[in-house]
PDB file of C-alpha atoms in Angstrom:
ATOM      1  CA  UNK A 249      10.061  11.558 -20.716  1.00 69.00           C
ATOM      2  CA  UNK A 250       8.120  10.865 -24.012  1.00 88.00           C
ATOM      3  CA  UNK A 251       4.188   9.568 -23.701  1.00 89.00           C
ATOM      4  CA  UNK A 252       5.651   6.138 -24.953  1.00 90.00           C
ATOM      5  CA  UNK A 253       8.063   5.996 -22.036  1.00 95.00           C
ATOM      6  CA  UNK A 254       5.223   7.033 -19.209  1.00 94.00           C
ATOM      7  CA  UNK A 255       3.131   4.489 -20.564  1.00 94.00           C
ATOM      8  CA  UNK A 256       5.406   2.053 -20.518  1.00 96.00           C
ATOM      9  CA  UNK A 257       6.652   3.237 -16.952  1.00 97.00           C
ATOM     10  CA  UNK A 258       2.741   3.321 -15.935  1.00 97.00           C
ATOM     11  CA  UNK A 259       2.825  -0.270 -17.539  1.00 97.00           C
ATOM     12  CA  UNK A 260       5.447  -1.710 -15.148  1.00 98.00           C
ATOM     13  CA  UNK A 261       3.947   0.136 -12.095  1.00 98.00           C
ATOM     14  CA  UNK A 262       1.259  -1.795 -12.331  1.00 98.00           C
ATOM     15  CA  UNK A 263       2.949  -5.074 -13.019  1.00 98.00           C
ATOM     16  CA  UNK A 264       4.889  -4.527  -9.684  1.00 98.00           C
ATOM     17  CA  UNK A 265       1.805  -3.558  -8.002  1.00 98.00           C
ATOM     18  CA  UNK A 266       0.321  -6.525  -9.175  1.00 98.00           C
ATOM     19  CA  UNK A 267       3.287  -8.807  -8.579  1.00 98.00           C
ATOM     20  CA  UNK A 268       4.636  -7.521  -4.636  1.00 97.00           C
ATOM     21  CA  UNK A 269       1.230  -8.963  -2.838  1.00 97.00           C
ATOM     22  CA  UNK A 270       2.438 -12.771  -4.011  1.00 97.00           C
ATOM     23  CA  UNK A 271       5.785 -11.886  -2.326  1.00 97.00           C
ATOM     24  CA  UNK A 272       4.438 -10.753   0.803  1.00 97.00           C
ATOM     25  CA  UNK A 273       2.735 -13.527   0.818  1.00 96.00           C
ATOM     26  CA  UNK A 274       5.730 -15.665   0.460  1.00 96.00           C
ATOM     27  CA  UNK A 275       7.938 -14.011   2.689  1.00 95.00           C
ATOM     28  CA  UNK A 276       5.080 -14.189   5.442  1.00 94.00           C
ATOM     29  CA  UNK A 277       4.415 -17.394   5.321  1.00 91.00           C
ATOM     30  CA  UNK A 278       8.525 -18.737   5.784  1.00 91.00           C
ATOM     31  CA  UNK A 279       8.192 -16.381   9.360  1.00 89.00           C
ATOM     32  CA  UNK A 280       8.187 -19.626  11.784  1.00 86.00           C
ATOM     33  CA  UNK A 281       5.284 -19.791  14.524  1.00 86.00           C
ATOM     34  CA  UNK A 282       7.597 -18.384  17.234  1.00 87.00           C
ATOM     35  CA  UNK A 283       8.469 -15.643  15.272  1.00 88.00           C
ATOM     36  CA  UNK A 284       5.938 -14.210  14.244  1.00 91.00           C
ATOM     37  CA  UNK A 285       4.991 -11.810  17.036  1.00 90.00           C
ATOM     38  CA  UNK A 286       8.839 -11.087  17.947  1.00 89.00           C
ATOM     39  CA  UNK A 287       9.449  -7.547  17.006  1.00 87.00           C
ATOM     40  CA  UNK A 288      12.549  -7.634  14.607  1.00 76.00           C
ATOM     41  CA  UNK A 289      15.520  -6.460  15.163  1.00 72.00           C
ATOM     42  CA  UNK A 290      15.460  -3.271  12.911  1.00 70.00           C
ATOM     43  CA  UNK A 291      11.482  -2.127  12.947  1.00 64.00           C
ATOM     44  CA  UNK A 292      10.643  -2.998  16.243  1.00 84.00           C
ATOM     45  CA  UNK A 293       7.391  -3.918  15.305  1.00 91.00           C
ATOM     46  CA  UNK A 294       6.719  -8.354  14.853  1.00 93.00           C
ATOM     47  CA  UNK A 295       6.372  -9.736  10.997  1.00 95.00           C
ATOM     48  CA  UNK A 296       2.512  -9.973  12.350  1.00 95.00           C
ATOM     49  CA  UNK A 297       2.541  -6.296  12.922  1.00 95.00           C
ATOM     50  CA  UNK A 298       4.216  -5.406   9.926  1.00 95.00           C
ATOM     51  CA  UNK A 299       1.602  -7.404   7.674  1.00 96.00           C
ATOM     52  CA  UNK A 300      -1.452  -5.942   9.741  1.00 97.00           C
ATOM     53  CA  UNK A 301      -0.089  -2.332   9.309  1.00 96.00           C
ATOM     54  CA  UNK A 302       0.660  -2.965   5.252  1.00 97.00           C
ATOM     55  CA  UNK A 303      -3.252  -3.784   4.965  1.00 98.00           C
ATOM     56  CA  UNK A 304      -4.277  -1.256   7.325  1.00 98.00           C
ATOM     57  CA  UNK A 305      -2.290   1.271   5.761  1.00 97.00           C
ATOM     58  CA  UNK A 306      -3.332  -0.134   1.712  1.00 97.00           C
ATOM     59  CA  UNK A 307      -7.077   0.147   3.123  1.00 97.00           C
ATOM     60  CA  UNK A 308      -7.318   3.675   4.777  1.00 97.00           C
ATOM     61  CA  UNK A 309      -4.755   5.232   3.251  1.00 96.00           C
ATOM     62  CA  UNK A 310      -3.612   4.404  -0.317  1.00 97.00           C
ATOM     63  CA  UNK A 311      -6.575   2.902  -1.573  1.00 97.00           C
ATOM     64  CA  UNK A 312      -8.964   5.131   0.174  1.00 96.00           C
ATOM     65  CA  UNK A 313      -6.899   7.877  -1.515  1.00 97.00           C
ATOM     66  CA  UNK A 314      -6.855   6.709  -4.900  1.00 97.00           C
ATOM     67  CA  UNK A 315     -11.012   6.078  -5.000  1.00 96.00           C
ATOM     68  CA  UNK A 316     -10.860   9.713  -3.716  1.00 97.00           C
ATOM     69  CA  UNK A 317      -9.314  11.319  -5.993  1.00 97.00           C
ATOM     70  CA  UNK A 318     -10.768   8.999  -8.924  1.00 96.00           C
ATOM     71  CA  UNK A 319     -14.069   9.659  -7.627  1.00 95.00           C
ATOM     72  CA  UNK A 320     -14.064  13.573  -6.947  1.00 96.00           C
ATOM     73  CA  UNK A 321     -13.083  16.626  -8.503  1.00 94.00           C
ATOM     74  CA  UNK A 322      -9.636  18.101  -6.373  1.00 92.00           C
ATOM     75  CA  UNK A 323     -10.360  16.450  -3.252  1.00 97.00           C
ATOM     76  CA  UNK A 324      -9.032  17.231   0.490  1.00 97.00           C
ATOM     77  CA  UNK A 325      -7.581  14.222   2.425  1.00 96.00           C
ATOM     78  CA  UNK A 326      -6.303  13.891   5.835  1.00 95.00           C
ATOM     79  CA  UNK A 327      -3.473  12.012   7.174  1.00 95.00           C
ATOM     80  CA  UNK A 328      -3.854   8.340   8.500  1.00 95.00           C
ATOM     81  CA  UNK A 329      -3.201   8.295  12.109  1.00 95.00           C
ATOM     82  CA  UNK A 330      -2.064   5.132  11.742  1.00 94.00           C
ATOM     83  CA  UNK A 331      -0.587   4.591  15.231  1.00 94.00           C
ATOM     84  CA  UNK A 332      -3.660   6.130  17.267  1.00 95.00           C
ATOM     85  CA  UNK A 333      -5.838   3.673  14.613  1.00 95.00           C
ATOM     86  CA  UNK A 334      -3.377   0.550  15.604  1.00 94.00           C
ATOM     87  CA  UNK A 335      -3.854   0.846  19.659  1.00 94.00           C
ATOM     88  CA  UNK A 336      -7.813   0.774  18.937  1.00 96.00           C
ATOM     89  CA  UNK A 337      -8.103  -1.752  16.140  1.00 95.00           C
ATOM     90  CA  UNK A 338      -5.258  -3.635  16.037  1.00 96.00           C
ATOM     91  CA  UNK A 339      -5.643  -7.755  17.184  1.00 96.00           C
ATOM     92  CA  UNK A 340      -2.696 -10.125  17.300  1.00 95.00           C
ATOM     93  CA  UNK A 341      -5.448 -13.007  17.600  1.00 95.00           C
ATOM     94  CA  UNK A 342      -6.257 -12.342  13.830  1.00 96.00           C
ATOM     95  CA  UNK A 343      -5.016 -14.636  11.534  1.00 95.00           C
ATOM     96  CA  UNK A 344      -1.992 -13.914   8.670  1.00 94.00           C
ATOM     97  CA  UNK A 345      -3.969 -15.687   6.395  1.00 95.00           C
ATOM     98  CA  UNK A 346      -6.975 -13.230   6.802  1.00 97.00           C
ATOM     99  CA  UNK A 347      -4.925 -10.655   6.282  1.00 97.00           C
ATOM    100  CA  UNK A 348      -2.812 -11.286   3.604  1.00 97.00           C
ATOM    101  CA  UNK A 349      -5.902 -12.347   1.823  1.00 97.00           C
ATOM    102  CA  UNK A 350      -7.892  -9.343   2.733  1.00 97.00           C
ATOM    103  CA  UNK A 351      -4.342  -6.889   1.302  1.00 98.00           C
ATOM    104  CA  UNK A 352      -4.359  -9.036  -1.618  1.00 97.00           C
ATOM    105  CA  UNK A 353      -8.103  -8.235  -2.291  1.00 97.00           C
ATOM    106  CA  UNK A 354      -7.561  -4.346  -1.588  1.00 98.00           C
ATOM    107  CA  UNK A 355      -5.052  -4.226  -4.108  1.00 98.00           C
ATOM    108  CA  UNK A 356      -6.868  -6.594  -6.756  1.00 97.00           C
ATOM    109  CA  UNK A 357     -10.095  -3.631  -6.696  1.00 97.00           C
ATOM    110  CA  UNK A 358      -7.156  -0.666  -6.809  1.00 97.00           C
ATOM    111  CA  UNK A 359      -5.224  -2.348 -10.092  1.00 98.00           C
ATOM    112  CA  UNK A 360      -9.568  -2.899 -11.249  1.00 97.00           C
ATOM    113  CA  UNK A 361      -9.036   1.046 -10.786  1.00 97.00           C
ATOM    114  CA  UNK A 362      -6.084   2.177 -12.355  1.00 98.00           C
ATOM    115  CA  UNK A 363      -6.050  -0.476 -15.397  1.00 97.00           C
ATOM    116  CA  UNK A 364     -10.094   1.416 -16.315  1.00 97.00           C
ATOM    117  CA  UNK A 365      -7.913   4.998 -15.940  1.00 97.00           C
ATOM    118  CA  UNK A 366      -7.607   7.042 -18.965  1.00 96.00           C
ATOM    119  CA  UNK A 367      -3.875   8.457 -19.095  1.00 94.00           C
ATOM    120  CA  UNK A 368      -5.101  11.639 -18.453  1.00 93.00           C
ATOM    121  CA  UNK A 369      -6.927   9.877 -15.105  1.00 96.00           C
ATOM    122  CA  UNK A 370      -3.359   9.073 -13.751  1.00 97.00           C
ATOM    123  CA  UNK A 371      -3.305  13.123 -13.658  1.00 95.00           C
ATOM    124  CA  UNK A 372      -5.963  13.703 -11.434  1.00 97.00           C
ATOM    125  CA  UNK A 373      -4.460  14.837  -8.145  1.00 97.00           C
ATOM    126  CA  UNK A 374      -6.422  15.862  -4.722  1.00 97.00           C
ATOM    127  CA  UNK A 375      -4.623  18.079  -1.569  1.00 97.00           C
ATOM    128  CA  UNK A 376      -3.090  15.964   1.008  1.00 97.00           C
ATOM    129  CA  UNK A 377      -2.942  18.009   4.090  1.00 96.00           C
ATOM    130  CA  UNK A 378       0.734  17.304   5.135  1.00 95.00           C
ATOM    131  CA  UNK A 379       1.710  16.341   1.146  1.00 96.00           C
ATOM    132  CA  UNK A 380      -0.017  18.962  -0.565  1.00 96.00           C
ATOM    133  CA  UNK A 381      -1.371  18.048  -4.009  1.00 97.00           C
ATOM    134  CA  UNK A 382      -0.486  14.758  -5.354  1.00 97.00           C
ATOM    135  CA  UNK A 383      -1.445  12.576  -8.452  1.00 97.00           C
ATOM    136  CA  UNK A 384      -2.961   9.272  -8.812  1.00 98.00           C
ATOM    137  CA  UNK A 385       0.079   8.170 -10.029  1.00 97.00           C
ATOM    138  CA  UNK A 386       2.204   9.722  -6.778  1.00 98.00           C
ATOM    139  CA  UNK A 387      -0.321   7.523  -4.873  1.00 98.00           C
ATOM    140  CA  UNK A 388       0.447   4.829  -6.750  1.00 98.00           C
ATOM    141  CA  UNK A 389       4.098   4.815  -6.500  1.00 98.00           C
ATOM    142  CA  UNK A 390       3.492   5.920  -2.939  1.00 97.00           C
ATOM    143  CA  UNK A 391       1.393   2.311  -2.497  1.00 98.00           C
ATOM    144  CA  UNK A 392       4.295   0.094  -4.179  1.00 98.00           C
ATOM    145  CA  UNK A 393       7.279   2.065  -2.095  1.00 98.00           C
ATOM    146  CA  UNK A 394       5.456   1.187   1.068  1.00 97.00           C
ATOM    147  CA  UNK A 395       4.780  -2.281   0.131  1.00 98.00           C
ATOM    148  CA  UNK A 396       8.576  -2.909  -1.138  1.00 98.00           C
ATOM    149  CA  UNK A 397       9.555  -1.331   2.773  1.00 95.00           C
ATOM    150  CA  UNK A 398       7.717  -3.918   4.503  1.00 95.00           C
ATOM    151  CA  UNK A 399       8.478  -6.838   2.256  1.00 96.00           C
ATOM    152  CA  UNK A 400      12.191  -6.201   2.943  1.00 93.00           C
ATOM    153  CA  UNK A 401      10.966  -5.901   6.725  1.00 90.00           C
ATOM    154  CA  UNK A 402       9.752  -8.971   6.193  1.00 91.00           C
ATOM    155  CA  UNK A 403      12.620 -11.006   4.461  1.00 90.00           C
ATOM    156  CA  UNK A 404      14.639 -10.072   7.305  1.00 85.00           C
ATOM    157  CA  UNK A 405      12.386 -11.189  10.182  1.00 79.00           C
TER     158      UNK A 405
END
């Protein structure tokens, strides 16, 4: 792959990052009342669950991983124990609204991120303890291929 072509692939990265938070949205808000905290059929987990775990997992994973390794020189990061975080934190009683809206402002400050990134920036990589070392842009891509999972989750609530 030339520089032209990775720009242009970084280019379109963010354009779909951008873009899948508006679909989410969409596909959210079509899940009818009674619906929305019946698991579905193939995650087990309700639309409302899916939608809470997306923004948990955006929050303090992805994005918490990106300002890492933007931040710092080589950083060490942990794994997200998402489940163990989820029987703590997790309330059915919060809204969809509040948080789709609080995803959608997660991923607004992480494109304010990676749009300021040099392309050498998309290089800078920290050690994930179960990953090893990844990129910015592995994060990245990471971010969107989780997003795209749950939308399609979501469509077939």
């Amino acid at each position: 792959m030339d520089m032209d072509q990775l720009y242009d692939y970084r280019a379109r990265l963010l354009d779909r990052l951008e873009s899948i938070p508006d679909e989410i949205a969409q596909a959210a808000r079509v899940v009818t009342p009674e619906k929305i905290h019946r698991p579905t059929q193939s995650d087990k987990m309700s639309p409302h669950q899916i939608i809470a775990r997306l923004r948990n997992m955006e929050k303090h994973a992805y994005s918490a991983r990106l300002q890492k390794i933007i931040a710092e020189e080589s950083p060490s990061m942990e794994t997200f124990p998402i489940e163990r975080w989820e029987a703590e934190h997790y309330a059915p009683s919060e809204s969809i609204e509040s948080i789709l809206n609080e995803y959608i402002t997660i991923r607004h400050t992480e494109l304010n991120l990676l749009r300021a990134l040099s392309p050498h920036d998309w290089n800078r990589s920290g050690r994930h303890n179960t990953f090893g070392l990844r990129t910015v842009q592995w994060w990245a891509e990471r971010s969107l291929e989780y997003a795209t999972i749950q939308l399609r989750e979501l469509r077939n609530a």
